[in-house]
Amino acid sequence: MKNKKSIIILISIILTVIAIYIIIYFSSLGYNLKSETYEYNGNNYKIKLGVPKLSFMKKRNDKNFSYKNIRNTKILKREIASYLNTLEKKNCNNTTYYYDRNNNFTILDYSVNNKFIYNTISYSVYYSDLCKTEAIIANKNKLGNTTGIYTINGGTVSIQEEWDIKFDGTFMDNSKVIDTKNGYKFKANLNIYLAIRTPDKKFDTKYLEMSRGTYEIKDDKLYYYRENIEQQSDDINIPKVSVFKIEGNTLILQNNYLEKYQKNIIFKSPTIK
C-alpha cells in the first residue's frame, strides 16, 4: 500500500513536470534586452541584445553570442523577429542587416537551431553601422583618394611665385556622413577664389564661391548638392547641383559655370601633379 502511494506520488510529480514543461514549451513570453560586452579595436563596448525569455547558458566567441532555450522553435523565431522589428533595416552587399542606432551596433546574422532538448539562439554582431562603414570604403575606392581633398592649382598661394591673379579652389570631404532613406551622402565644402596681388606684394582673396553641401557618387560621376552658399561673386550663376566626372584621382567639372575665369576646371588630389 505504501509502495503504491509512493508510485502514485512519483507519477503525479512526473506528470506535473511534463505539464509544466509543455506549458513553458508553447508559451510566448517575449524577450529581454540583455547587456553584453563587445570588444572592438582593443576597446570594450556595451551592447544590448534582444534575447527570448528563459534563455540560459550564454556563450561568447569573438563577435558571436549564443543562448539556450527550451521553448518552441517557432515561438522563439517570432520573438526574435519582434525584437528585430525595433531595429533599422540596412541593405548593403545584397544583404539585409539590422542596426541598433541607440547602441551603435549591427546584427550581421542570427539563427535558432533546434536540438533534441533545447534550441540554440545565435547572434553575430559588428560594432558600429556596417553599411555606413562599407559606404565610406566604397566611396574612397571610387575616388581613389584617401584624404578627401582636391585642389585646382595646389590650393595654396605663395607670394614668392610670379603672378598677378591666381585662380584656385578646393573641394573637401569633411568626413561627415548623412544617412538617408536612399543610402548615404557625404558632407563637403567647395571654395573657388581669386588671389589678387596687391602693391605691397601681398594678396587679397576674392571668393567666387564658398559653399557647403553633400555629395554622392553614381557610376563615374560625383554629384555635389549645395545646401548653403556662404559667399558668391555677382558675375556668376551658381547651380544647385554640380556634376564632376571622376577620372583617376581627378574631378572634372561638367557644365562649367566658371568658364569666364577658367575654361577647364579640374580638381586634383594633392598627390597628383
CSV table of C-alpha atoms in Angstrom, one decimal:
chain,number,residue,atom,x,y,z
A,1,MET,CA,0.0,0.0,0.0
A,2,LYS,CA,2.8,2.3,0.9
A,3,ASN,CA,4.7,1.5,-2.3
A,4,LYS,CA,1.6,2.1,-4.3
A,5,LYS,CA,1.1,5.5,-2.7
A,6,SER,CA,4.8,6.4,-3.4
A,7,ILE,CA,4.3,5.3,-7.1
A,8,ILE,CA,1.2,7.5,-7.4
A,9,ILE,CA,3.1,10.5,-5.9
A,10,LEU,CA,6.0,9.9,-8.2
A,11,ILE,CA,3.7,9.6,-11.3
A,12,SER,CA,2.0,12.8,-10.2
A,13,ILE,CA,5.3,14.6,-9.9
A,14,ILE,CA,6.4,13.4,-13.3
A,15,LEU,CA,3.1,14.4,-14.9
A,16,THR,CA,3.2,17.8,-13.2
A,17,VAL,CA,6.8,18.3,-14.5
A,18,ILE,CA,5.7,17.3,-18.0
A,19,ALA,CA,2.7,19.6,-17.9
A,20,ILE,CA,4.9,22.5,-16.7
A,21,TYR,CA,7.4,21.7,-19.5
A,22,ILE,CA,4.6,21.6,-22.1
A,23,ILE,CA,3.1,24.9,-20.9
A,24,ILE,CA,6.6,26.6,-20.9
A,25,TYR,CA,7.4,25.0,-24.3
A,26,PHE,CA,4.4,26.5,-26.0
A,27,SER,CA,4.4,29.8,-24.1
A,28,SER,CA,5.2,33.1,-25.9
A,29,LEU,CA,6.9,35.2,-23.2
A,30,GLY,CA,8.7,37.8,-25.3
A,31,TYR,CA,12.3,38.9,-24.9
A,32,ASN,CA,14.6,40.7,-22.6
A,33,LEU,CA,17.3,43.2,-23.6
A,34,LYS,CA,20.5,41.7,-22.2
A,35,SER,CA,23.6,43.8,-21.8
A,36,GLU,CA,26.7,42.3,-23.3
A,37,THR,CA,30.3,43.4,-23.7
A,38,TYR,CA,31.7,43.6,-27.2
A,39,GLU,CA,35.4,44.1,-27.9
A,40,TYR,CA,36.3,46.2,-30.9
A,41,ASN,CA,39.8,47.5,-31.8
A,42,GLY,CA,41.1,46.8,-28.3
A,43,ASN,CA,38.2,48.6,-26.6
A,44,ASN,CA,35.2,47.2,-24.8
A,45,TYR,CA,31.7,48.5,-25.7
A,46,LYS,CA,28.3,47.7,-24.2
A,47,ILE,CA,25.5,46.5,-26.4
A,48,LYS,CA,22.0,45.2,-25.7
A,49,LEU,CA,20.7,42.1,-27.5
A,50,GLY,CA,17.1,41.0,-27.6
A,51,VAL,CA,17.1,37.5,-26.1
A,52,PRO,CA,13.9,35.4,-25.7
A,53,LYS,CA,13.0,35.0,-22.0
A,54,LEU,CA,14.1,31.9,-20.1
A,55,SER,CA,17.3,31.7,-22.1
A,56,PHE,CA,20.4,30.4,-20.3
A,57,MET,CA,24.0,29.3,-20.8
A,58,LYS,CA,25.2,32.3,-22.6
A,59,LYS,CA,28.4,31.7,-24.7
A,60,ARG,CA,30.5,34.3,-26.4
A,61,ASN,CA,33.1,33.8,-29.1
A,62,ASP,CA,34.6,36.9,-30.6
A,63,LYS,CA,31.6,38.6,-32.4
A,64,ASN,CA,29.2,35.8,-31.7
A,65,PHE,CA,26.8,35.3,-28.8
A,66,SER,CA,24.6,32.2,-28.2
A,67,TYR,CA,22.0,31.2,-25.7
A,68,LYS,CA,20.0,28.0,-24.9
A,69,ASN,CA,16.2,27.9,-24.5
A,70,ILE,CA,13.8,25.0,-24.1
A,71,ARG,CA,10.8,26.7,-25.7
A,72,ASN,CA,9.3,26.0,-29.1
A,73,THR,CA,11.5,27.0,-32.1
A,74,LYS,CA,8.7,28.8,-34.0
A,75,ILE,CA,7.8,30.9,-30.9
A,76,LEU,CA,11.5,31.8,-30.4
A,77,LYS,CA,11.8,32.9,-34.0
A,78,ARG,CA,8.7,35.1,-33.7
A,79,GLU,CA,10.1,36.7,-30.5
A,80,ILE,CA,13.4,37.4,-32.3
A,81,ALA,CA,11.5,38.8,-35.3
A,82,SER,CA,9.6,41.1,-32.9
A,83,TYR,CA,12.9,42.3,-31.5
A,84,LEU,CA,14.5,42.9,-34.9
A,85,ASN,CA,11.5,44.9,-36.0
A,86,THR,CA,12.5,47.5,-33.4
A,87,LEU,CA,15.8,48.0,-35.2
A,88,GLU,CA,16.6,49.7,-38.5
A,89,LYS,CA,16.9,47.6,-41.6
A,90,LYS,CA,20.0,48.2,-43.6
A,91,ASN,CA,20.7,46.8,-47.1
A,92,CYS,CA,24.2,46.6,-48.4
A,93,ASN,CA,26.3,43.8,-50.1
A,94,ASN,CA,23.0,42.4,-51.3
A,95,THR,CA,22.2,41.5,-47.7
A,96,THR,CA,19.8,42.8,-45.1
A,97,TYR,CA,21.3,43.8,-41.7
A,98,TYR,CA,19.8,45.2,-38.5
A,99,TYR,CA,21.2,48.3,-37.0
A,100,ASP,CA,20.7,49.4,-33.4
A,101,ARG,CA,21.2,53.2,-33.5
A,102,ASN,CA,20.9,53.7,-29.8
A,103,ASN,CA,23.7,51.2,-29.0
A,104,ASN,CA,25.5,51.7,-32.3
A,105,PHE,CA,26.0,48.1,-33.5
A,106,THR,CA,24.8,45.9,-36.4
A,107,ILE,CA,23.4,42.4,-36.2
A,108,LEU,CA,25.1,40.6,-39.1
A,109,ASP,CA,23.3,37.3,-38.7
A,110,TYR,CA,21.0,35.4,-36.4
A,111,SER,CA,19.6,31.9,-36.1
A,112,VAL,CA,17.6,29.5,-34.0
A,113,ASN,CA,18.9,25.9,-34.3
A,114,ASN,CA,16.8,23.0,-32.9
A,115,LYS,CA,18.4,20.4,-30.7
A,116,PHE,CA,16.9,17.4,-29.0
A,117,ILE,CA,16.1,19.0,-25.7
A,118,TYR,CA,16.8,22.7,-26.3
A,119,ASN,CA,17.2,25.3,-29.0
A,120,THR,CA,20.4,27.4,-29.6
A,121,ILE,CA,19.8,31.1,-30.3
A,122,SER,CA,22.8,32.8,-32.0
A,123,TYR,CA,23.7,36.3,-32.9
A,124,SER,CA,26.7,37.6,-34.9
A,125,VAL,CA,27.3,41.3,-34.4
A,126,TYR,CA,29.5,44.2,-35.6
A,127,TYR,CA,30.2,47.3,-33.6
A,128,SER,CA,29.0,50.4,-35.4
A,129,ASP,CA,27.0,50.8,-38.6
A,130,LEU,CA,28.3,48.2,-41.0
A,131,CYS,CA,26.6,49.6,-44.1
A,132,LYS,CA,27.9,53.1,-43.4
A,133,THR,CA,31.5,51.7,-43.0
A,134,GLU,CA,31.1,49.8,-46.3
A,135,ALA,CA,29.8,53.0,-48.0
A,136,ILE,CA,32.8,55.0,-46.8
A,137,ILE,CA,35.2,52.4,-48.0
A,138,ALA,CA,33.5,52.1,-51.4
A,139,ASN,CA,33.4,55.9,-51.7
A,140,LYS,CA,37.2,56.2,-51.1
A,141,ASN,CA,37.8,53.4,-53.5
A,142,LYS,CA,35.8,55.1,-56.2
A,143,LEU,CA,37.5,58.4,-55.7
A,144,GLY,CA,41.0,56.8,-55.3
A,145,ASN,CA,41.8,59.5,-52.7
A,146,THR,CA,42.0,58.7,-49.0
A,147,THR,CA,42.5,62.3,-48.0
A,148,GLY,CA,39.2,63.6,-49.4
A,149,ILE,CA,40.9,66.8,-50.6
A,150,TYR,CA,41.1,68.1,-54.1
A,151,THR,CA,42.6,71.4,-55.4
A,152,ILE,CA,42.7,73.2,-58.7
A,153,ASN,CA,46.2,74.7,-58.6
A,154,GLY,CA,47.5,73.4,-55.4
A,155,GLY,CA,45.0,75.1,-53.0
A,156,THR,CA,47.7,77.4,-51.6
A,157,VAL,CA,49.1,80.7,-52.6
A,158,SER,CA,52.8,81.6,-52.5
A,159,ILE,CA,53.8,85.3,-52.6
A,160,GLN,CA,57.2,84.2,-53.9
A,161,GLU,CA,55.7,83.0,-57.2
A,162,GLU,CA,55.3,85.3,-60.2
A,163,TRP,CA,51.6,86.1,-60.8
A,164,ASP,CA,49.2,89.0,-60.6
A,165,ILE,CA,45.9,87.0,-60.4
A,166,LYS,CA,45.8,83.3,-59.4
A,167,PHE,CA,42.7,81.2,-59.9
A,168,ASP,CA,42.4,78.3,-57.4
A,169,GLY,CA,40.0,76.3,-55.3
A,170,THR,CA,39.4,73.3,-53.1
A,171,PHE,CA,36.8,70.5,-52.9
A,172,MET,CA,37.0,68.9,-49.5
A,173,ASP,CA,35.2,65.9,-48.0
A,174,ASN,CA,34.7,67.0,-44.3
A,175,SER,CA,34.4,63.4,-43.1
A,176,LYS,CA,30.7,63.6,-42.1
A,177,VAL,CA,28.2,61.0,-43.5
A,178,ILE,CA,24.5,61.6,-43.8
A,179,ASP,CA,22.2,58.6,-43.5
A,180,THR,CA,19.2,58.9,-45.9
A,181,LYS,CA,16.4,56.6,-46.9
A,182,ASN,CA,18.1,56.0,-50.2
A,183,GLY,CA,21.6,55.5,-48.9
A,184,TYR,CA,24.4,57.7,-47.7
A,185,LYS,CA,25.5,61.2,-48.7
A,186,PHE,CA,28.8,62.8,-47.7
A,187,LYS,CA,29.3,66.3,-46.4
A,188,ALA,CA,31.7,68.5,-48.4
A,189,ASN,CA,32.9,72.1,-48.8
A,190,LEU,CA,33.6,73.8,-52.2
A,191,ASN,CA,35.7,77.0,-52.3
A,192,ILE,CA,36.6,78.8,-55.5
A,193,TYR,CA,38.6,82.0,-55.3
A,194,LEU,CA,41.0,84.5,-57.0
A,195,ALA,CA,44.2,85.5,-55.3
A,196,ILE,CA,44.9,89.1,-56.4
A,197,ARG,CA,48.4,90.6,-55.9
A,198,THR,CA,48.5,93.9,-54.0
A,199,PRO,CA,51.0,96.7,-54.5
A,200,ASP,CA,52.8,95.7,-51.3
A,201,LYS,CA,53.4,92.3,-52.9
A,202,LYS,CA,50.9,90.5,-50.7
A,203,PHE,CA,47.5,89.4,-51.9
A,204,ASP,CA,43.8,89.8,-51.4
A,205,THR,CA,41.3,86.9,-51.8
A,206,LYS,CA,38.1,87.3,-53.8
A,207,TYR,CA,35.8,84.3,-53.3
A,208,LEU,CA,33.8,83.3,-56.4
A,209,GLU,CA,32.1,80.6,-54.4
A,210,MET,CA,32.2,79.4,-50.8
A,211,SER,CA,29.6,76.7,-50.3
A,212,ARG,CA,28.7,73.8,-48.1
A,213,GLY,CA,26.7,70.7,-49.1
A,214,THR,CA,26.6,67.0,-49.7
A,215,TYR,CA,27.8,64.7,-52.5
A,216,GLU,CA,27.1,61.2,-53.7
A,217,ILE,CA,28.7,59.1,-56.4
A,218,LYS,CA,26.8,57.4,-59.2
A,219,ASP,CA,28.9,55.3,-61.6
A,220,ASP,CA,31.8,57.6,-62.7
A,221,LYS,CA,30.1,60.9,-61.6
A,222,LEU,CA,30.2,62.8,-58.4
A,223,TYR,CA,27.1,64.9,-57.7
A,224,TYR,CA,27.6,67.9,-55.4
A,225,TYR,CA,24.4,69.3,-53.9
A,226,ARG,CA,24.7,72.8,-52.4
A,227,GLU,CA,22.9,73.4,-49.2
A,228,ASN,CA,24.4,76.7,-48.2
A,229,ILE,CA,26.2,79.3,-50.3
A,230,GLU,CA,28.1,81.5,-47.9
A,231,GLN,CA,29.8,83.7,-50.5
A,232,GLN,CA,29.2,84.2,-54.2
A,233,SER,CA,30.5,86.5,-56.9
A,234,ASP,CA,27.9,88.7,-58.5
A,235,ASP,CA,29.0,87.8,-62.0
A,236,ILE,CA,28.4,84.1,-61.9
A,237,ASN,CA,25.3,81.9,-61.5
A,238,ILE,CA,26.0,79.0,-59.2
A,239,PRO,CA,23.8,75.9,-59.8
A,240,LYS,CA,22.1,74.0,-57.1
A,241,VAL,CA,23.9,70.8,-58.3
A,242,SER,CA,27.2,70.4,-59.9
A,243,VAL,CA,28.4,67.2,-61.6
A,244,PHE,CA,32.0,66.1,-61.7
A,245,LYS,CA,33.4,63.3,-63.8
A,246,ILE,CA,35.8,61.1,-61.9
A,247,GLU,CA,38.9,60.2,-63.8
A,248,GLY,CA,41.6,58.5,-61.7
A,249,ASN,CA,42.4,60.9,-58.9
A,250,THR,CA,40.8,63.9,-60.5
A,251,LEU,CA,37.4,65.6,-60.6
A,252,ILE,CA,36.5,67.3,-63.8
A,253,LEU,CA,33.6,69.8,-63.6
A,254,GLN,CA,30.9,69.3,-66.2
A,255,ASN,CA,28.7,72.3,-67.3
A,256,ASN,CA,31.3,74.8,-66.3
A,257,TYR,CA,29.7,77.8,-64.7
A,258,LEU,CA,33.1,79.3,-64.1
A,259,GLU,CA,34.2,79.3,-67.7
A,260,LYS,CA,34.7,83.1,-67.8
A,261,TYR,CA,37.5,82.6,-65.3
A,262,GLN,CA,39.0,79.3,-66.4
A,263,LYS,CA,38.0,77.1,-69.4
A,264,ASN,CA,38.6,73.7,-67.8
A,265,ILE,CA,38.1,73.2,-64.1
A,266,ILE,CA,40.0,70.1,-62.9
A,267,PHE,CA,40.4,69.3,-59.2
A,268,LYS,CA,43.4,67.1,-58.5
A,269,SER,CA,44.4,65.1,-55.5
A,270,PRO,CA,47.4,66.8,-53.8
A,271,THR,CA,49.5,63.7,-54.7
A,272,ILE,CA,48.8,64.2,-58.4
A,273,LYS,CA,50.9,66.8,-60.2
